[in-house]
Coordinates of C-alpha atoms in Angstrom, one line a residue:
X202 CA -12.8 -16.6 5.4
X203 CA -8.5 -16.5 5.0
X204 CA -7.0 -16.1 8.6
X205 CA -6.3 -12.6 9.8
X206 CA -2.6 -13.0 9.7
X207 CA -2.8 -14.0 5.6
X208 CA -4.4 -10.5 5.4
X209 CA -1.7 -8.7 7.2
X210 CA 0.8 -10.1 5.9
X211 CA -1.2 -9.8 2.2
X212 CA -0.9 -6.0 2.7
X213 CA 2.4 -5.3 3.9
X214 CA 3.9 -7.4 1.5
X215 CA 1.9 -5.5 -1.2
X216 CA 2.7 -2.3 0.3
X217 CA 6.9 -2.9 -0.2
X218 CA 6.4 -4.3 -3.9
X219 CA 5.3 -0.5 -4.5
X220 CA 7.8 1.1 -2.8
X221 CA 10.7 -1.0 -4.3
X222 CA 8.7 -0.5 -7.7
X223 CA 8.9 3.0 -6.8
X224 CA 12.7 3.0 -5.6
X225 CA 13.9 1.1 -9.0
X226 CA 12.0 3.7 -11.5
X227 CA 13.8 7.0 -9.5
X228 CA 16.6 5.1 -10.1
X229 CA 16.1 4.5 -13.5
X230 CA 14.9 8.5 -14.1
X231 CA 18.3 9.2 -11.9
X232 CA 20.1 7.2 -14.7
X233 CA 18.4 9.3 -17.6
X234 CA 16.7 6.1 -19.0
X235 CA 13.1 7.6 -19.0
X236 CA 11.2 5.3 -21.3
X237 CA 11.9 2.2 -18.9
X238 CA 11.7 4.2 -15.7
X239 CA 7.7 5.5 -17.2
X240 CA 7.5 1.7 -17.2
X241 CA 8.0 0.8 -13.3
X242 CA 5.8 4.1 -12.7
X243 CA 3.0 2.8 -14.8
X244 CA 2.8 -0.9 -13.2
X245 CA 3.1 1.1 -9.5
X246 CA 0.1 3.0 -10.1
X247 CA -1.5 -0.4 -11.4
X248 CA -0.5 -1.6 -8.1
X249 CA -1.4 1.3 -6.5
X250 CA -4.6 0.5 -7.9
X251 CA -4.7 -3.2 -6.2
X252 CA -3.4 -2.8 -3.3
X253 CA -6.7 -0.2 -2.8
X254 CA -9.1 -2.8 -4.1
X255 CA -7.2 -5.1 -1.6
X256 CA -7.4 -2.4 1.4
X257 CA -11.3 -1.9 1.0
X258 CA -12.0 -5.4 1.0
X259 CA -10.4 -5.6 4.3
X260 CA -10.7 -2.1 5.6
X261 CA -12.7 -2.8 9.0
X262 CA -9.5 -5.6 9.7
X263 CA -7.1 -4.1 8.8
X264 CA -7.5 -0.9 10.7
X265 CA -8.2 -2.9 13.4
X266 CA -5.0 -4.4 13.4
X267 CA -3.5 -0.7 13.0
X268 CA -2.5 -0.6 9.4
X269 CA -3.3 2.4 7.2
X270 CA -2.0 2.0 3.3
X271 CA 0.4 4.5 1.8
X272 CA -1.3 7.0 0.4
X273 CA -2.3 7.5 -3.2
X274 CA -4.0 4.5 -3.7
X275 CA -7.3 5.7 -4.5
X276 CA -9.3 4.9 -1.3
X277 CA -11.8 7.0 0.6
X278 CA -9.8 8.8 2.7
X279 CA -9.8 7.7 6.6
X280 CA -12.0 9.0 9.0
X281 CA -10.8 10.5 12.1
X282 CA -12.5 7.2 14.1
X283 CA -10.2 4.7 11.8
X284 CA -7.4 7.2 12.3
X285 CA -7.8 6.9 15.9
X286 CA -8.6 3.0 16.3
X287 CA -5.4 2.3 14.1
X288 CA -3.4 5.2 16.5
X289 CA -5.0 3.4 19.7
X290 CA -3.8 -0.3 18.5
X291 CA -0.3 0.8 17.6
X292 CA -0.3 2.1 20.8
X293 CA -0.9 -0.8 22.3
X294 CA 2.0 -2.8 20.9

C-alpha cells in the first residue's frame, strides 16, 4: 500500500486543483466568456467525482488524519463519529 504521506499529499493536491479550476471558471464567467467557463466547470465536476472515488478508497485513513473532503464530491455524508475523529485529530496538531 502507498505510504500515508503520499495519500494525504495526493488528497490535498487534488482538492487544491479543484479549487484552482473553479476560480478560473468563475473568472471567465465574470468576463462573460461563458462557453470557456462551462468547459472549466465541467472539468471541475469531473475532478470532484475523481476526488470522491479517491476519498472513498482511503476514507478511514484520511479521516483519521483529520482530512475531510470539500463539499459536493458525491460521497456518502460523513457520520458524526467520523467528523469527531477528524476534529479530534486536528485539535491534537
